[in-house]
């Protein structure tokens, strides 16, 4: 059962006792002791659309299902709301074995090879800032721009003089009575309604949320423009590689996931595009073509 800590007997010892070592797949024999060999145990937030949610409708849920299919194992979740201590209380406790989306470079986990790269974006009502290419656009001065406290764009907004009218939002939302599941969803809704002139948000969240806001609002709110911020300086970086996170030292588990990611790369990319995730070239700050040639 997800969330239940069970005592584990080392896999090799169990198999030797049963005399069945030769009958067990090589993958199971080589996994670290904490990794469950017959189940993909995923650490995830139950209310973090479009990335993940308990009903399995997020793009990370769909990617997890692809990886489980490739590994020929069942899929199981350990749910915990994103916030301080998420890694410590998921991977760190041994209750799950992989975080599907983790920004490459974080020292809290060991990362697989990155499986996509994306960037922060500017969200605005359609036509409001036609032709905008960066946060230094003078039309943004004096505008109410929503941003999540503590995210990299805040520093850049300070450099270009957008802080005086910036509208900060808390990084986490723990109040179940609130209408929106995530802070990003609340910010996008505020842009659609006119409460904000624009917002600077992480692209993989903003793309889908903006598309959904346009569908729900219809003529009342209109469509939203989502512009990836590709011309900003590297410090602070506004573009990140996303990988899967595993425990430090579990090198064979990382290798197994890397192989699965490589084999199912096309399917994973298709999922990301279904959710309007802005996908960047691996090396340059430019959007990948919608239908890349094989």
PDB file of C-alpha atoms in Angstrom:
ATOM      1  CA  UNK A   1       0.000   0.000   0.000  1.00  0.00           C
ATOM      2  CA  UNK A   2       1.428   3.451  -0.894  1.00  0.00           C
ATOM      3  CA  UNK A   3       2.804   5.298   2.099  1.00  0.00           C
ATOM      4  CA  UNK A   4       3.437   2.153   4.107  1.00  0.00           C
ATOM      5  CA  UNK A   5       7.002   1.439   5.180  1.00  0.00           C
ATOM      6  CA  UNK A   6       7.729  -2.272   5.027  1.00  0.00           C
ATOM      7  CA  UNK A   7      10.757  -4.184   6.236  1.00  0.00           C
ATOM      8  CA  UNK A   8      12.888  -5.379   3.326  1.00  0.00           C
ATOM      9  CA  UNK A   9      14.985  -8.536   3.078  1.00  0.00           C
ATOM     10  CA  UNK A  10      17.920  -8.119   0.657  1.00  0.00           C
ATOM     11  CA  UNK A  11      16.880  -9.469  -2.728  1.00  0.00           C
ATOM     12  CA  UNK A  12      19.960 -11.657  -3.274  1.00  0.00           C
ATOM     13  CA  UNK A  13      19.627 -13.410   0.089  1.00  0.00           C
ATOM     14  CA  UNK A  14      15.966 -14.178  -0.531  1.00  0.00           C
ATOM     15  CA  UNK A  15      16.643 -15.657  -3.940  1.00  0.00           C
ATOM     16  CA  UNK A  16      19.551 -17.774  -2.764  1.00  0.00           C
ATOM     17  CA  UNK A  17      17.384 -19.224  -0.013  1.00  0.00           C
ATOM     18  CA  UNK A  18      14.735 -20.151  -2.558  1.00  0.00           C
ATOM     19  CA  UNK A  19      17.305 -21.555  -5.011  1.00  0.00           C
ATOM     20  CA  UNK A  20      15.846 -19.419  -7.813  1.00  0.00           C
ATOM     21  CA  UNK A  21      18.636 -17.009  -8.732  1.00  0.00           C
ATOM     22  CA  UNK A  22      18.912 -18.248 -12.318  1.00  0.00           C
ATOM     23  CA  UNK A  23      15.193 -17.748 -12.905  1.00  0.00           C
ATOM     24  CA  UNK A  24      15.216 -14.053 -11.957  1.00  0.00           C
ATOM     25  CA  UNK A  25      15.774 -11.372 -14.626  1.00  0.00           C
ATOM     26  CA  UNK A  26      19.210  -9.780 -14.577  1.00  0.00           C
ATOM     27  CA  UNK A  27      17.609  -6.368 -13.955  1.00  0.00           C
ATOM     28  CA  UNK A  28      16.132  -7.514 -10.632  1.00  0.00           C
ATOM     29  CA  UNK A  29      19.444  -9.035  -9.492  1.00  0.00           C
ATOM     30  CA  UNK A  30      21.366  -5.812 -10.136  1.00  0.00           C
ATOM     31  CA  UNK A  31      18.992  -3.319  -8.511  1.00  0.00           C
ATOM     32  CA  UNK A  32      19.943  -1.621  -5.223  1.00  0.00           C
ATOM     33  CA  UNK A  33      18.329  -3.119  -2.132  1.00  0.00           C
ATOM     34  CA  UNK A  34      15.891  -0.226  -1.659  1.00  0.00           C
ATOM     35  CA  UNK A  35      14.513  -0.370  -5.204  1.00  0.00           C
ATOM     36  CA  UNK A  36      11.497  -2.631  -5.621  1.00  0.00           C
ATOM     37  CA  UNK A  37      12.177  -4.952  -8.594  1.00  0.00           C
ATOM     38  CA  UNK A  38       8.610  -5.701  -9.715  1.00  0.00           C
ATOM     39  CA  UNK A  39       6.962  -2.271  -9.224  1.00  0.00           C
ATOM     40  CA  UNK A  40       7.823   1.226 -10.417  1.00  0.00           C
ATOM     41  CA  UNK A  41       7.267   3.210  -7.225  1.00  0.00           C
ATOM     42  CA  UNK A  42       6.877   6.877  -8.132  1.00  0.00           C
ATOM     43  CA  UNK A  43       7.107   9.840  -5.741  1.00  0.00           C
ATOM     44  CA  UNK A  44       4.540  12.448  -6.840  1.00  0.00           C
ATOM     45  CA  UNK A  45       2.285  15.331  -5.838  1.00  0.00           C
ATOM     46  CA  UNK A  46      -1.434  14.330  -5.885  1.00  0.00           C
ATOM     47  CA  UNK A  47      -2.628  17.822  -6.947  1.00  0.00           C
ATOM     48  CA  UNK A  48      -0.042  19.397  -9.218  1.00  0.00           C
ATOM     49  CA  UNK A  49      -1.613  19.593 -12.663  1.00  0.00           C
ATOM     50  CA  UNK A  50      -0.505  19.534 -15.370  1.00  0.00           C
ATOM     51  CA  UNK A  51       2.450  17.539 -14.034  1.00  0.00           C
ATOM     52  CA  UNK A  52       0.761  15.037 -11.740  1.00  0.00           C
ATOM     53  CA  UNK A  53      -2.442  14.285  -9.891  1.00  0.00           C
ATOM     54  CA  UNK A  54      -4.044  11.364  -8.102  1.00  0.00           C
ATOM     55  CA  UNK A  55      -6.316  10.387 -11.025  1.00  0.00           C
ATOM     56  CA  UNK A  56      -3.260  10.037 -13.284  1.00  0.00           C
ATOM     57  CA  UNK A  57      -4.109  12.805 -15.751  1.00  0.00           C
ATOM     58  CA  UNK A  58      -0.801  14.702 -15.598  1.00  0.00           C
ATOM     59  CA  UNK A  59       2.001  14.463 -18.138  1.00  0.00           C
ATOM     60  CA  UNK A  60       4.371  13.027 -15.529  1.00  0.00           C
ATOM     61  CA  UNK A  61       1.758  10.352 -14.776  1.00  0.00           C
ATOM     62  CA  UNK A  62       1.664   9.432 -18.446  1.00  0.00           C
ATOM     63  CA  UNK A  63       5.460   9.370 -18.674  1.00  0.00           C
ATOM     64  CA  UNK A  64       5.625   7.147 -15.580  1.00  0.00           C
ATOM     65  CA  UNK A  65       3.200   4.748 -17.280  1.00  0.00           C
ATOM     66  CA  UNK A  66       5.439   4.631 -20.365  1.00  0.00           C
ATOM     67  CA  UNK A  67       8.498   3.813 -18.241  1.00  0.00           C
ATOM     68  CA  UNK A  68       6.604   1.126 -16.285  1.00  0.00           C
ATOM     69  CA  UNK A  69       5.500  -0.415 -19.573  1.00  0.00           C
ATOM     70  CA  UNK A  70       9.066  -0.432 -20.869  1.00  0.00           C
ATOM     71  CA  UNK A  71      10.307  -2.088 -17.666  1.00  0.00           C
ATOM     72  CA  UNK A  72       7.390  -4.560 -17.728  1.00  0.00           C
ATOM     73  CA  UNK A  73       6.421  -3.764 -14.137  1.00  0.00           C
ATOM     74  CA  UNK A  74       3.386  -2.416 -12.300  1.00  0.00           C
ATOM     75  CA  UNK A  75       3.084   1.278 -11.460  1.00  0.00           C
ATOM     76  CA  UNK A  76       2.483   2.502  -7.905  1.00  0.00           C
ATOM     77  CA  UNK A  77       2.522   5.989  -6.375  1.00  0.00           C
ATOM     78  CA  UNK A  78       3.553   7.447  -3.060  1.00  0.00           C
ATOM     79  CA  UNK A  79       1.731  10.774  -2.826  1.00  0.00           C
ATOM     80  CA  UNK A  80       3.042  13.831  -1.023  1.00  0.00           C
ATOM     81  CA  UNK A  81       2.350  17.534  -1.642  1.00  0.00           C
ATOM     82  CA  UNK A  82       5.330  19.394  -3.071  1.00  0.00           C
ATOM     83  CA  UNK A  83       7.066  21.592  -0.541  1.00  0.00           C
ATOM     84  CA  UNK A  84      10.023  21.658   1.837  1.00  0.00           C
ATOM     85  CA  UNK A  85      11.156  18.134   2.670  1.00  0.00           C
ATOM     86  CA  UNK A  86       9.581  16.501  -0.396  1.00  0.00           C
ATOM     87  CA  UNK A  87      12.739  14.603  -1.397  1.00  0.00           C
ATOM     88  CA  UNK A  88      13.636  13.723   2.178  1.00  0.00           C
ATOM     89  CA  UNK A  89      10.172  12.310   2.866  1.00  0.00           C
ATOM     90  CA  UNK A  90       9.846  10.384  -0.404  1.00  0.00           C
ATOM     91  CA  UNK A  91      13.087   9.041  -1.846  1.00  0.00           C
ATOM     92  CA  UNK A  92      14.824   9.594   1.466  1.00  0.00           C
ATOM     93  CA  UNK A  93      12.493   7.326   3.404  1.00  0.00           C
ATOM     94  CA  UNK A  94      12.591   4.520   0.837  1.00  0.00           C
ATOM     95  CA  UNK A  95       8.844   4.697   0.211  1.00  0.00           C
ATOM     96  CA  UNK A  96       9.359   5.288  -3.523  1.00  0.00           C
ATOM     97  CA  UNK A  97      12.181   4.994  -6.026  1.00  0.00           C
ATOM     98  CA  UNK A  98      11.929   7.786  -8.601  1.00  0.00           C
ATOM     99  CA  UNK A  99      10.791  11.392  -9.033  1.00  0.00           C
ATOM    100  CA  UNK A 100       9.623  11.754 -12.640  1.00  0.00           C
ATOM    101  CA  UNK A 101      10.452  15.456 -13.074  1.00  0.00           C
ATOM    102  CA  UNK A 102      13.481  17.014 -11.369  1.00  0.00           C
ATOM    103  CA  UNK A 103      15.525  20.017 -12.528  1.00  0.00           C
ATOM    104  CA  UNK A 104      18.965  18.829 -13.614  1.00  0.00           C
ATOM    105  CA  UNK A 105      21.711  20.027 -11.320  1.00  0.00           C
ATOM    106  CA  UNK A 106      19.912  19.804  -7.976  1.00  0.00           C
ATOM    107  CA  UNK A 107      22.135  18.155  -5.380  1.00  0.00           C
ATOM    108  CA  UNK A 108      19.227  16.621  -3.460  1.00  0.00           C
ATOM    109  CA  UNK A 109      18.967  13.679  -5.868  1.00  0.00           C
ATOM    110  CA  UNK A 110      21.032  11.804  -8.427  1.00  0.00           C
ATOM    111  CA  UNK A 111      19.728  12.510 -11.924  1.00  0.00           C
ATOM    112  CA  UNK A 112      19.174  10.362 -14.968  1.00  0.00           C
ATOM    113  CA  UNK A 113      20.009  11.810 -18.348  1.00  0.00           C
ATOM    114  CA  UNK A 114      17.731  14.802 -19.050  1.00  0.00           C
ATOM    115  CA  UNK A 115      14.701  13.880 -21.138  1.00  0.00           C
ATOM    116  CA  UNK A 116      13.567  17.388 -22.024  1.00  0.00           C
ATOM    117  CA  UNK A 117      14.567  21.025 -21.710  1.00  0.00           C
ATOM    118  CA  UNK A 118      12.189  23.939 -21.173  1.00  0.00           C
ATOM    119  CA  UNK A 119      12.058  27.535 -19.993  1.00  0.00           C
ATOM    120  CA  UNK A 120      10.111  30.124 -18.076  1.00  0.00           C
ATOM    121  CA  UNK A 121       7.491  31.974 -20.123  1.00  0.00           C
ATOM    122  CA  UNK A 122       5.497  35.184 -20.118  1.00  0.00           C
ATOM    123  CA  UNK A 123       1.725  34.619 -20.070  1.00  0.00           C
ATOM    124  CA  UNK A 124      -0.573  37.447 -21.172  1.00  0.00           C
ATOM    125  CA  UNK A 125      -3.961  37.985 -22.768  1.00  0.00           C
ATOM    126  CA  UNK A 126      -3.865  37.504 -26.508  1.00  0.00           C
ATOM    127  CA  UNK A 127      -2.414  40.474 -28.389  1.00  0.00           C
ATOM    128  CA  UNK A 128      -1.401  42.454 -25.306  1.00  0.00           C
ATOM    129  CA  UNK A 129       2.343  42.276 -25.920  1.00  0.00           C
ATOM    130  CA  UNK A 130       2.684  41.284 -29.559  1.00  0.00           C
ATOM    131  CA  UNK A 131       6.307  40.828 -30.612  1.00  0.00           C
ATOM    132  CA  UNK A 132       7.689  40.646 -27.061  1.00  0.00           C
ATOM    133  CA  UNK A 133      10.971  38.729 -26.846  1.00  0.00           C
ATOM    134  CA  UNK A 134      12.222  39.430 -23.314  1.00  0.00           C
ATOM    135  CA  UNK A 135      11.561  40.882 -19.875  1.00  0.00           C
ATOM    136  CA  UNK A 136      13.415  44.074 -20.829  1.00  0.00           C
ATOM    137  CA  UNK A 137      10.555  45.051 -23.161  1.00  0.00           C
ATOM    138  CA  UNK A 138       9.603  48.626 -22.081  1.00  0.00           C
ATOM    139  CA  UNK A 139       5.900  47.796 -22.396  1.00  0.00           C
ATOM    140  CA  UNK A 140       6.159  45.672 -19.247  1.00  0.00           C
ATOM    141  CA  UNK A 141       7.201  48.602 -17.063  1.00  0.00           C
ATOM    142  CA  UNK A 142       4.495  49.530 -14.565  1.00  0.00           C
ATOM    143  CA  UNK A 143       2.427  46.420 -15.326  1.00  0.00           C
ATOM    144  CA  UNK A 144       1.019  44.037 -12.736  1.00  0.00           C
ATOM    145  CA  UNK A 145       3.027  40.874 -13.400  1.00  0.00           C
ATOM    146  CA  UNK A 146       2.408  37.777 -11.309  1.00  0.00           C
ATOM    147  CA  UNK A 147       5.331  35.603 -10.258  1.00  0.00           C
ATOM    148  CA  UNK A 148       5.947  32.922  -7.658  1.00  0.00           C
ATOM    149  CA  UNK A 149       8.194  34.041  -4.803  1.00  0.00           C
ATOM    150  CA  UNK A 150      11.635  32.463  -4.836  1.00  0.00           C
ATOM    151  CA  UNK A 151      11.630  31.424  -8.494  1.00  0.00           C
ATOM    152  CA  UNK A 152      14.527  32.474 -10.784  1.00  0.00           C
ATOM    153  CA  UNK A 153      12.577  35.106 -12.776  1.00  0.00           C
ATOM    154  CA  UNK A 154      12.237  37.292  -9.668  1.00  0.00           C
ATOM    155  CA  UNK A 155      15.933  38.209  -9.783  1.00  0.00           C
ATOM    156  CA  UNK A 156      15.785  39.013 -13.474  1.00  0.00           C
ATOM    157  CA  UNK A 157      12.670  41.126 -12.966  1.00  0.00           C
ATOM    158  CA  UNK A 158      14.583  43.118 -10.385  1.00  0.00           C
ATOM    159  CA  UNK A 159      17.399  43.817 -12.847  1.00  0.00           C
ATOM    160  CA  UNK A 160      15.020  45.155 -15.516  1.00  0.00           C
ATOM    161  CA  UNK A 161      12.954  47.232 -13.106  1.00  0.00           C
ATOM    162  CA  UNK A 162       9.748  45.216 -12.883  1.00  0.00           C
ATOM    163  CA  UNK A 163       9.731  44.637  -9.114  1.00  0.00           C
ATOM    164  CA  UNK A 164       7.828  47.824  -8.085  1.00  0.00           C
ATOM    165  CA  UNK A 165       4.610  46.569  -9.687  1.00  0.00           C
ATOM    166  CA  UNK A 166       5.343  42.839  -9.492  1.00  0.00           C
ATOM    167  CA  UNK A 167       2.615  40.759  -7.829  1.00  0.00           C
ATOM    168  CA  UNK A 168       4.207  38.011  -5.692  1.00  0.00           C
ATOM    169  CA  UNK A 169       2.425  34.732  -5.007  1.00  0.00           C
ATOM    170  CA  UNK A 170       3.432  32.160  -2.351  1.00  0.00           C
ATOM    171  CA  UNK A 171       5.391  29.142  -3.633  1.00  0.00           C
ATOM    172  CA  UNK A 172       3.072  26.532  -2.129  1.00  0.00           C
ATOM    173  CA  UNK A 173      -0.661  26.249  -1.662  1.00  0.00           C
ATOM    174  CA  UNK A 174      -1.749  24.178   1.330  1.00  0.00           C
ATOM    175  CA  UNK A 175      -5.327  25.456   1.746  1.00  0.00           C
ATOM    176  CA  UNK A 176      -7.739  22.788   0.385  1.00  0.00           C
ATOM    177  CA  UNK A 177     -10.572  25.321   0.414  1.00  0.00           C
ATOM    178  CA  UNK A 178      -8.900  27.366  -2.319  1.00  0.00           C
ATOM    179  CA  UNK A 179     -10.513  27.072  -5.741  1.00  0.00           C
ATOM    180  CA  UNK A 180      -7.309  26.360  -7.673  1.00  0.00           C
ATOM    181  CA  UNK A 181      -5.168  23.288  -7.176  1.00  0.00           C
ATOM    182  CA  UNK A 182      -1.857  25.064  -7.699  1.00  0.00           C
ATOM    183  CA  UNK A 183      -0.431  28.544  -7.352  1.00  0.00           C
ATOM    184  CA  UNK A 184       0.397  28.541 -11.074  1.00  0.00           C
ATOM    185  CA  UNK A 185      -3.253  27.822 -11.900  1.00  0.00           C
ATOM    186  CA  UNK A 186      -4.369  30.717  -9.725  1.00  0.00           C
ATOM    187  CA  UNK A 187      -1.929  33.088 -11.411  1.00  0.00           C
ATOM    188  CA  UNK A 188      -2.996  32.065 -14.929  1.00  0.00           C
ATOM    189  CA  UNK A 189      -6.646  32.538 -13.943  1.00  0.00           C
ATOM    190  CA  UNK A 190      -5.800  36.015 -12.679  1.00  0.00           C
ATOM    191  CA  UNK A 191      -4.185  36.875 -16.020  1.00  0.00           C
ATOM    192  CA  UNK A 192      -7.222  35.563 -17.920  1.00  0.00           C
ATOM    193  CA  UNK A 193      -9.638  37.587 -15.793  1.00  0.00           C
ATOM    194  CA  UNK A 194      -7.647  40.820 -16.082  1.00  0.00           C
ATOM    195  CA  UNK A 195      -6.543  40.921 -12.449  1.00  0.00           C
ATOM    196  CA  UNK A 196      -2.973  40.689 -13.739  1.00  0.00           C
ATOM    197  CA  UNK A 197      -1.491  42.158 -16.906  1.00  0.00           C
ATOM    198  CA  UNK A 198       0.866  39.195 -17.308  1.00  0.00           C
ATOM    199  CA  UNK A 199       2.699  36.462 -15.424  1.00  0.00           C
ATOM    200  CA  UNK A 200       6.128  34.839 -15.539  1.00  0.00           C
ATOM    201  CA  UNK A 201       5.817  31.104 -14.901  1.00  0.00           C
ATOM    202  CA  UNK A 202       7.555  27.795 -15.543  1.00  0.00           C
ATOM    203  CA  UNK A 203       6.680  26.831 -19.119  1.00  0.00           C
ATOM    204  CA  UNK A 204       5.667  23.174 -18.587  1.00  0.00           C
ATOM    205  CA  UNK A 205       2.960  24.348 -16.171  1.00  0.00           C
ATOM    206  CA  UNK A 206       1.960  27.546 -17.957  1.00  0.00           C
ATOM    207  CA  UNK A 207       1.450  26.085 -21.442  1.00  0.00           C
ATOM    208  CA  UNK A 208      -1.288  23.670 -20.433  1.00  0.00           C
ATOM    209  CA  UNK A 209      -2.863  26.016 -17.875  1.00  0.00           C
ATOM    210  CA  UNK A 210      -3.107  28.832 -20.419  1.00  0.00           C
ATOM    211  CA  UNK A 211      -4.698  26.504 -22.960  1.00  0.00           C
ATOM    212  CA  UNK A 212      -7.228  25.268 -20.398  1.00  0.00           C
ATOM    213  CA  UNK A 213      -8.015  28.808 -19.228  1.00  0.00           C
ATOM    214  CA  UNK A 214      -8.827  29.777 -22.794  1.00  0.00           C
ATOM    215  CA  UNK A 215     -11.160  26.823 -23.163  1.00  0.00           C
ATOM    216  CA  UNK A 216     -12.991  27.520 -19.917  1.00  0.00           C
ATOM    217  CA  UNK A 217     -13.265  31.263 -20.361  1.00  0.00           C
ATOM    218  CA  UNK A 218     -14.406  31.301 -23.972  1.00  0.00           C
ATOM    219  CA  UNK A 219     -15.409  34.797 -25.066  1.00  0.00           C
ATOM    220  CA  UNK A 220     -15.390  36.080 -21.507  1.00  0.00           C
ATOM    221  CA  UNK A 221     -11.628  35.772 -20.969  1.00  0.00           C
ATOM    222  CA  UNK A 222     -10.317  35.056 -24.459  1.00  0.00           C
ATOM    223  CA  UNK A 223      -7.153  33.166 -25.338  1.00  0.00           C
ATOM    224  CA  UNK A 224      -3.767  33.637 -23.709  1.00  0.00           C
ATOM    225  CA  UNK A 225      -0.343  34.081 -25.279  1.00  0.00           C
ATOM    226  CA  UNK A 226       2.565  32.046 -23.904  1.00  0.00           C
ATOM    227  CA  UNK A 227       5.993  33.387 -24.900  1.00  0.00           C
ATOM    228  CA  UNK A 228       9.127  31.424 -23.878  1.00  0.00           C
ATOM    229  CA  UNK A 229      11.800  33.731 -22.473  1.00  0.00           C
ATOM    230  CA  UNK A 230      14.709  32.643 -24.655  1.00  0.00           C
ATOM    231  CA  UNK A 231      16.831  35.802 -24.748  1.00  0.00           C
ATOM    232  CA  UNK A 232      17.440  36.322 -21.054  1.00  0.00           C
ATOM    233  CA  UNK A 233      20.990  36.151 -19.591  1.00  0.00           C
ATOM    234  CA  UNK A 234      22.205  32.832 -18.160  1.00  0.00           C
ATOM    235  CA  UNK A 235      22.361  34.195 -14.614  1.00  0.00           C
ATOM    236  CA  UNK A 236      19.932  33.391 -13.222  1.00  0.00           C
ATOM    237  CA  UNK A 237      19.100  30.664 -15.744  1.00  0.00           C
ATOM    238  CA  UNK A 238      15.526  30.676 -16.989  1.00  0.00           C
ATOM    239  CA  UNK A 239      15.912  27.452 -19.012  1.00  0.00           C
ATOM    240  CA  UNK A 240      16.418  24.053 -17.374  1.00  0.00           C
ATOM    241  CA  UNK A 241      17.009  20.441 -18.298  1.00  0.00           C
ATOM    242  CA  UNK A 242      14.550  18.061 -16.659  1.00  0.00           C
ATOM    243  CA  UNK A 243      15.528  14.540 -15.653  1.00  0.00           C
ATOM    244  CA  UNK A 244      14.307  11.826 -13.303  1.00  0.00           C
ATOM    245  CA  UNK A 245      15.609  11.850  -9.754  1.00  0.00           C
ATOM    246  CA  UNK A 246      16.815   8.779  -7.855  1.00  0.00           C
ATOM    247  CA  UNK A 247      18.772   8.242  -4.653  1.00  0.00           C
ATOM    248  CA  UNK A 248      22.502   8.954  -4.653  1.00  0.00           C
ATOM    249  CA  UNK A 249      24.569   5.841  -5.204  1.00  0.00           C
ATOM    250  CA  UNK A 250      21.868   3.917  -7.099  1.00  0.00           C
ATOM    251  CA  UNK A 251      23.872   3.957 -10.314  1.00  0.00           C
ATOM    252  CA  UNK A 252      22.466   0.757 -11.792  1.00  0.00           C
ATOM    253  CA  UNK A 253      18.906   1.973 -11.251  1.00  0.00           C
ATOM    254  CA  UNK A 254      19.831   5.215 -12.992  1.00  0.00           C
ATOM    255  CA  UNK A 255      21.288   3.227 -15.903  1.00  0.00           C
ATOM    256  CA  UNK A 256      18.085   1.182 -16.239  1.00  0.00           C
ATOM    257  CA  UNK A 257      15.968   4.336 -16.328  1.00  0.00           C
ATOM    258  CA  UNK A 258      18.313   5.946 -18.864  1.00  0.00           C
ATOM    259  CA  UNK A 259      17.861   2.957 -21.162  1.00  0.00           C
ATOM    260  CA  UNK A 260      14.065   3.154 -20.840  1.00  0.00           C
ATOM    261  CA  UNK A 261      14.100   6.903 -21.503  1.00  0.00           C
ATOM    262  CA  UNK A 262      16.198   6.412 -24.625  1.00  0.00           C
ATOM    263  CA  UNK A 263      13.992   3.650 -26.010  1.00  0.00           C
ATOM    264  CA  UNK A 264      10.719   5.520 -25.447  1.00  0.00           C
ATOM    265  CA  UNK A 265      11.971   9.024 -26.240  1.00  0.00           C
ATOM    266  CA  UNK A 266       9.527   9.638 -29.102  1.00  0.00           C
ATOM    267  CA  UNK A 267       6.498   8.661 -26.994  1.00  0.00           C
ATOM    268  CA  UNK A 268       7.633  10.842 -24.108  1.00  0.00           C
ATOM    269  CA  UNK A 269       8.094  13.828 -26.402  1.00  0.00           C
ATOM    270  CA  UNK A 270       4.603  13.265 -27.822  1.00  0.00           C
ATOM    271  CA  UNK A 271       3.153  13.394 -24.301  1.00  0.00           C
ATOM    272  CA  UNK A 272       4.962  16.642 -23.535  1.00  0.00           C
ATOM    273  CA  UNK A 273       3.639  18.207 -26.724  1.00  0.00           C
ATOM    274  CA  UNK A 274       0.108  17.058 -25.884  1.00  0.00           C
ATOM    275  CA  UNK A 275       0.388  19.157 -22.721  1.00  0.00           C
ATOM    276  CA  UNK A 276       1.758  22.238 -24.551  1.00  0.00           C
ATOM    277  CA  UNK A 277       5.171  22.002 -22.864  1.00  0.00           C
ATOM    278  CA  UNK A 278       7.609  24.404 -24.589  1.00  0.00           C
ATOM    279  CA  UNK A 279      10.443  22.120 -25.708  1.00  0.00           C
ATOM    280  CA  UNK A 280      13.860  23.660 -26.300  1.00  0.00           C
ATOM    281  CA  UNK A 281      16.822  22.473 -28.292  1.00  0.00           C
ATOM    282  CA  UNK A 282      19.308  20.623 -26.075  1.00  0.00           C
ATOM    283  CA  UNK A 283      22.079  23.174 -26.503  1.00  0.00           C
ATOM    284  CA  UNK A 284      20.566  26.399 -27.829  1.00  0.00           C
ATOM    285  CA  UNK A 285      17.767  28.578 -26.497  1.00  0.00           C
ATOM    286  CA  UNK A 286      15.397  27.928 -29.365  1.00  0.00           C
ATOM    287  CA  UNK A 287      12.161  26.004 -29.600  1.00  0.00           C
ATOM    288  CA  UNK A 288      12.324  22.555 -31.134  1.00  0.00           C
ATOM    289  CA  UNK A 289      10.260  22.187 -34.325  1.00  0.00           C
ATOM    290  CA  UNK A 290       6.791  20.780 -33.741  1.00  0.00           C
ATOM    291  CA  UNK A 291       7.380  17.819 -36.071  1.00  0.00           C
ATOM    292  CA  UNK A 292      11.116  17.121 -36.014  1.00  0.00           C
ATOM    293  CA  UNK A 293      12.413  15.006 -38.881  1.00  0.00           C
ATOM    294  CA  UNK A 294      13.596  11.532 -37.892  1.00  0.00           C
TER     295      UNK A 294
END
